[in-house]
PDB file of C-alpha atoms in Angstrom:
ATOM      1  CA  MET A 131     111.861 113.468 134.079  1.00 86.00           C
ATOM      2  CA  TYR A 132     111.285 117.363 136.114  1.00 88.00           C
ATOM      3  CA  ASP A 133     108.550 119.916 135.246  1.00 91.00           C
ATOM      4  CA  LYS A 134     109.847 123.677 135.668  1.00 93.00           C
ATOM      5  CA  GLU A 135     109.320 124.001 139.097  1.00 95.00           C
ATOM      6  CA  GLU A 136     111.551 121.030 139.793  1.00 95.00           C
ATOM      7  CA  SER A 137     114.546 121.781 137.553  1.00 95.00           C
ATOM      8  CA  GLU A 138     115.145 125.099 139.513  1.00 96.00           C
ATOM      9  CA  ILE A 139     114.776 123.485 143.070  1.00 96.00           C
ATOM     10  CA  MET A 140     117.522 121.182 141.121  1.00 95.00           C
ATOM     11  CA  CYS A 141     119.584 124.326 139.932  1.00 97.00           C
ATOM     12  CA  ASP A 142     118.795 125.554 143.426  1.00 96.00           C
ATOM     13  CA  GLU A 143     120.661 122.627 145.017  1.00 96.00           C
ATOM     14  CA  ILE A 144     123.528 122.751 142.260  1.00 96.00           C
ATOM     15  CA  ARG A 145     124.380 126.548 143.620  1.00 97.00           C
ATOM     16  CA  PHE A 146     124.281 125.375 147.039  1.00 96.00           C
ATOM     17  CA  CYS A 147     126.464 122.940 146.207  1.00 95.00           C
ATOM     18  CA  LEU A 148     129.326 125.359 144.724  1.00 95.00           C
ATOM     19  CA  ARG A 149     128.608 128.140 147.449  1.00 94.00           C
ATOM     20  CA  THR A 150     129.493 125.297 149.780  1.00 94.00           C
ATOM     21  CA  GLN A 151     132.389 124.238 148.234  1.00 93.00           C
ATOM     22  CA  ILE A 152     130.986 120.820 147.771  1.00 92.00           C
ATOM     23  CA  ASN A 153     133.578 118.322 145.243  1.00 92.00           C
ATOM     24  CA  GLY A 154     130.994 117.535 142.747  1.00 94.00           C
ATOM     25  CA  VAL A 155     127.094 116.651 141.822  1.00 95.00           C
ATOM     26  CA  VAL A 156     125.651 113.621 140.698  1.00 95.00           C
ATOM     27  CA  ILE A 157     122.194 114.662 138.526  1.00 94.00           C
ATOM     28  CA  GLY A 158     120.507 113.038 136.005  1.00 93.00           C
ATOM     29  CA  ALA A 159     117.356 113.735 133.444  1.00 95.00           C
ATOM     30  CA  GLN A 160     115.406 112.039 130.674  1.00 94.00           C
ATOM     31  CA  THR A 161     112.667 113.157 128.556  1.00 94.00           C
ATOM     32  CA  ASN A 162     109.235 111.207 128.520  1.00 93.00           C
ATOM     33  CA  SER A 163     110.974 109.279 125.214  1.00 94.00           C
ATOM     34  CA  HIS A 164     113.540 107.418 127.813  1.00 94.00           C
ATOM     35  CA  VAL A 165     116.427 109.438 126.091  1.00 94.00           C
ATOM     36  CA  VAL A 166     118.653 111.836 127.860  1.00 96.00           C
ATOM     37  CA  ASP A 167     117.335 115.468 128.757  1.00 96.00           C
ATOM     38  CA  VAL A 168     119.781 117.178 126.717  1.00 96.00           C
ATOM     39  CA  GLU A 169     118.539 120.627 127.335  1.00 96.00           C
ATOM     40  CA  LEU A 170     117.881 120.314 130.755  1.00 96.00           C
ATOM     41  CA  CYS A 171     121.440 118.572 131.573  1.00 97.00           C
ATOM     42  CA  LYS A 172     123.210 121.498 129.797  1.00 97.00           C
ATOM     43  CA  ARG A 173     121.220 123.185 132.292  1.00 96.00           C
ATOM     44  CA  PHE A 174     122.624 121.682 135.191  1.00 96.00           C
ATOM     45  CA  ILE A 175     126.201 121.602 133.748  1.00 96.00           C
ATOM     46  CA  ASP A 176     126.177 125.394 132.974  1.00 97.00           C
ATOM     47  CA  THR A 177     124.959 125.612 136.672  1.00 97.00           C
ATOM     48  CA  ALA A 178     127.525 123.850 138.300  1.00 96.00           C
ATOM     49  CA  GLU A 179     130.393 125.494 136.480  1.00 95.00           C
ATOM     50  CA  HIS A 180     133.522 124.507 137.493  1.00 92.00           C
ATOM     51  CA  MET A 181     132.244 121.327 139.759  1.00 94.00           C
ATOM     52  CA  PRO A 182     132.485 117.837 138.011  1.00 94.00           C
ATOM     53  CA  VAL A 183     128.960 116.178 137.346  1.00 95.00           C
ATOM     54  CA  THR A 184     128.248 112.711 137.831  1.00 96.00           C
ATOM     55  CA  PHE A 185     125.284 111.340 135.223  1.00 97.00           C
ATOM     56  CA  HIS A 186     123.225 108.714 137.725  1.00 94.00           C
ATOM     57  CA  ARG A 187     121.762 105.847 136.958  1.00 93.00           C
ATOM     58  CA  ALA A 188     118.769 107.385 135.127  1.00 93.00           C
ATOM     59  CA  ILE A 189     121.083 105.710 132.146  1.00 96.00           C
ATOM     60  CA  ASP A 190     119.988 102.371 133.045  1.00 95.00           C
ATOM     61  CA  ASP A 191     116.446 103.442 131.762  1.00 94.00           C
ATOM     62  CA  CYS A 192     117.043 105.383 128.869  1.00 95.00           C
ATOM     63  CA  LYS A 193     115.920 102.947 125.954  1.00 94.00           C
ATOM     64  CA  ASP A 194     119.624 103.183 124.225  1.00 95.00           C
ATOM     65  CA  ILE A 195     122.505 103.186 127.053  1.00 96.00           C
ATOM     66  CA  TYR A 196     125.465 103.459 123.740  1.00 96.00           C
ATOM     67  CA  ARG A 197     123.687 106.415 122.645  1.00 96.00           C
ATOM     68  CA  SER A 198     122.992 107.952 125.658  1.00 96.00           C
ATOM     69  CA  ILE A 199     126.257 107.773 126.897  1.00 97.00           C
ATOM     70  CA  GLU A 200     127.455 109.501 123.399  1.00 97.00           C
ATOM     71  CA  SER A 201     125.261 112.337 124.566  1.00 96.00           C
ATOM     72  CA  LEU A 202     126.605 112.294 128.338  1.00 97.00           C
ATOM     73  CA  ILE A 203     130.445 112.276 126.723  1.00 97.00           C
ATOM     74  CA  GLN A 204     129.043 115.575 124.524  1.00 97.00           C
ATOM     75  CA  LEU A 205     127.643 117.700 127.274  1.00 96.00           C
ATOM     76  CA  GLY A 206     130.523 117.022 129.715  1.00 94.00           C
ATOM     77  CA  PHE A 207     129.791 114.925 132.097  1.00 95.00           C
ATOM     78  CA  LYS A 208     132.579 113.699 134.127  1.00 95.00           C
ATOM     79  CA  ARG A 209     131.288 109.822 134.776  1.00 96.00           C
ATOM     80  CA  VAL A 210     128.355 107.855 134.394  1.00 98.00           C
ATOM     81  CA  LEU A 211     126.949 105.552 137.145  1.00 97.00           C
ATOM     82  CA  THR A 212     125.253 102.726 135.860  1.00 97.00           C
ATOM     83  CA  SER A 213     124.344  99.103 135.963  1.00 97.00           C
ATOM     84  CA  GLY A 214     124.527  98.283 132.570  1.00 96.00           C
ATOM     85  CA  GLY A 215     120.865  98.754 131.930  1.00 94.00           C
ATOM     86  CA  GLU A 216     118.113  96.984 133.594  1.00 93.00           C
ATOM     87  CA  GLY A 217     119.024  94.650 136.565  1.00 93.00           C
ATOM     88  CA  ASN A 218     122.621  94.894 138.608  1.00 96.00           C
ATOM     89  CA  ALA A 219     126.172  95.120 138.009  1.00 96.00           C
ATOM     90  CA  ILE A 220     126.643  91.652 138.677  1.00 95.00           C
ATOM     91  CA  THR A 221     124.153  90.414 136.087  1.00 96.00           C
ATOM     92  CA  ASN A 222     125.290  93.100 133.564  1.00 97.00           C
ATOM     93  CA  CYS A 223     129.407  92.404 134.293  1.00 97.00           C
ATOM     94  CA  ASP A 224     129.647  91.982 130.057  1.00 97.00           C
ATOM     95  CA  LYS A 225     127.952  94.922 129.454  1.00 97.00           C
ATOM     96  CA  LEU A 226     129.581  96.660 131.729  1.00 98.00           C
ATOM     97  CA  LYS A 227     133.301  95.632 130.272  1.00 98.00           C
ATOM     98  CA  LYS A 228     132.001  96.264 126.455  1.00 98.00           C
ATOM     99  CA  LEU A 229     130.957 100.228 127.914  1.00 98.00           C
ATOM    100  CA  GLN A 230     134.453 100.622 129.619  1.00 98.00           C
ATOM    101  CA  ARG A 231     135.804  99.241 126.811  1.00 98.00           C
ATOM    102  CA  GLU A 232     133.929 101.696 124.068  1.00 98.00           C
ATOM    103  CA  PHE A 233     134.106 104.908 126.228  1.00 98.00           C
ATOM    104  CA  GLY A 234     136.123 104.413 129.397  1.00 97.00           C
ATOM    105  CA  GLN A 235     138.707 106.969 127.645  1.00 97.00           C
ATOM    106  CA  GLU A 236     135.998 109.583 127.263  1.00 97.00           C
ATOM    107  CA  ILE A 237     134.022 109.107 130.252  1.00 98.00           C
ATOM    108  CA  ILE A 238     134.744 107.481 133.988  1.00 98.00           C
ATOM    109  CA  ILE A 239     132.155 104.567 133.945  1.00 98.00           C
ATOM    110  CA  MET A 240     130.955 103.518 137.607  1.00 98.00           C
ATOM    111  CA  PRO A 241     129.309 100.366 138.055  1.00 98.00           C
ATOM    112  CA  GLY A 242     126.989 100.410 140.538  1.00 96.00           C
ATOM    113  CA  GLY A 243     124.231  98.197 141.775  1.00 94.00           C
ATOM    114  CA  GLY A 244     124.022  95.165 143.762  1.00 93.00           C
ATOM    115  CA  ILE A 245     127.870  95.811 144.457  1.00 94.00           C
ATOM    116  CA  ARG A 246     129.232  94.184 147.770  1.00 93.00           C
ATOM    117  CA  ALA A 247     132.506  93.256 149.411  1.00 92.00           C
ATOM    118  CA  GLU A 248     132.044  89.731 148.408  1.00 93.00           C
ATOM    119  CA  ASN A 249     131.447  90.836 144.360  1.00 95.00           C
ATOM    120  CA  ILE A 250     133.598  93.414 143.745  1.00 95.00           C
ATOM    121  CA  ASP A 251     137.147  91.523 142.873  1.00 95.00           C
ATOM    122  CA  MET A 252     135.025  89.737 140.131  1.00 96.00           C
ATOM    123  CA  ILE A 253     133.287  93.082 139.121  1.00 97.00           C
ATOM    124  CA  MET A 254     136.676  95.252 139.200  1.00 96.00           C
ATOM    125  CA  ASN A 255     138.494  92.252 137.257  1.00 96.00           C
ATOM    126  CA  LYS A 256     135.810  91.159 135.030  1.00 97.00           C
ATOM    127  CA  THR A 257     134.731  95.312 133.969  1.00 97.00           C
ATOM    128  CA  LYS A 258     137.930  96.889 133.809  1.00 97.00           C
ATOM    129  CA  CYS A 259     136.675  99.952 135.589  1.00 97.00           C
ATOM    130  CA  ASP A 260     137.973 102.040 138.555  1.00 94.00           C
ATOM    131  CA  GLU A 261     135.413 103.670 140.431  1.00 95.00           C
ATOM    132  CA  PHE A 262     132.478 101.906 142.084  1.00 96.00           C
ATOM    133  CA  HIS A 263     129.660 102.773 143.566  1.00 94.00           C
ATOM    134  CA  SER A 264     128.195 100.859 146.192  1.00 92.00           C
ATOM    135  CA  ALA A 265     125.368 101.329 149.225  1.00 89.00           C
ATOM    136  CA  ALA A 266     127.165  98.993 151.213  1.00 88.00           C
ATOM    137  CA  ILE A 267     123.871  97.497 152.913  1.00 86.00           C
ATOM    138  CA  ILE A 268     124.045  93.761 153.883  1.00 84.00           C
ATOM    139  CA  LYS A 269     120.796  92.150 155.566  1.00 80.00           C
ATOM    140  CA  ASN A 270     118.424  94.452 154.239  1.00 77.00           C
ATOM    141  CA  ILE A 271     119.719  97.287 156.805  1.00 78.00           C
ATOM    142  CA  VAL A 272     118.890 100.371 156.104  1.00 78.00           C
ATOM    143  CA  LEU A 273     122.067 101.877 156.812  1.00 84.00           C
ATOM    144  CA  PRO A 274     125.544 101.090 155.137  1.00 88.00           C
ATOM    145  CA  ASP A 275     127.634  98.729 156.678  1.00 86.00           C
ATOM    146  CA  GLU A 276     131.168  99.668 158.121  1.00 88.00           C
ATOM    147  CA  SER A 277     132.690  96.523 157.650  1.00 90.00           C
ATOM    148  CA  GLN A 278     131.606  96.038 154.172  1.00 89.00           C
ATOM    149  CA  ILE A 279     133.298  99.384 153.342  1.00 90.00           C
ATOM    150  CA  HIS A 280     136.358  98.905 154.534  1.00 90.00           C
ATOM    151  CA  LEU A 281     136.351  95.317 153.078  1.00 90.00           C
ATOM    152  CA  MET A 282     135.788  96.835 149.722  1.00 90.00           C
ATOM    153  CA  LEU A 283     138.142  99.627 150.127  1.00 91.00           C
ATOM    154  CA  LYS A 284     140.992  97.366 150.664  1.00 90.00           C
ATOM    155  CA  LYS A 285     140.220  95.218 148.180  1.00 88.00           C
ATOM    156  CA  LEU A 286     140.273  98.409 145.620  1.00 87.00           C
ATOM    157  CA  GLN A 287     143.690  99.446 147.146  1.00 86.00           C
ATOM    158  CA  SER A 288     145.585  95.954 147.058  1.00 79.00           C
TER     159      SER A 288
END
């Protein structure tokens, strides 16, 4: 939920990404009623022009994730980063699979939240998703673990 000043800052940052030829942006906005803020998201997408736009995990806080994803598709989002609702991608594999089956032809469903090298195979096989997000953090260390990243990439490429 963003006020007018924060919304303008977001648009300025999107314009910066355009000028510096960034490949895409990740954004998200919802209303106080926990639904996608269609008006503000449309403004963000219009500002992004040709850049692919991903909706972030704010989707997981929306009261109806299915209706919210339908809104994202109508707005023109290319992908949605989601754990499938409250919790993480591991506990919500069945819901992620359902989202992939229902919407995967129209928008990329990108599971995120708790994905690591030791569980990405299971999540990939169960959800049938093709793209994944991971912080790759282990042992409560703030920075991503390089070995986690390499292991996940290896599993995705096999």
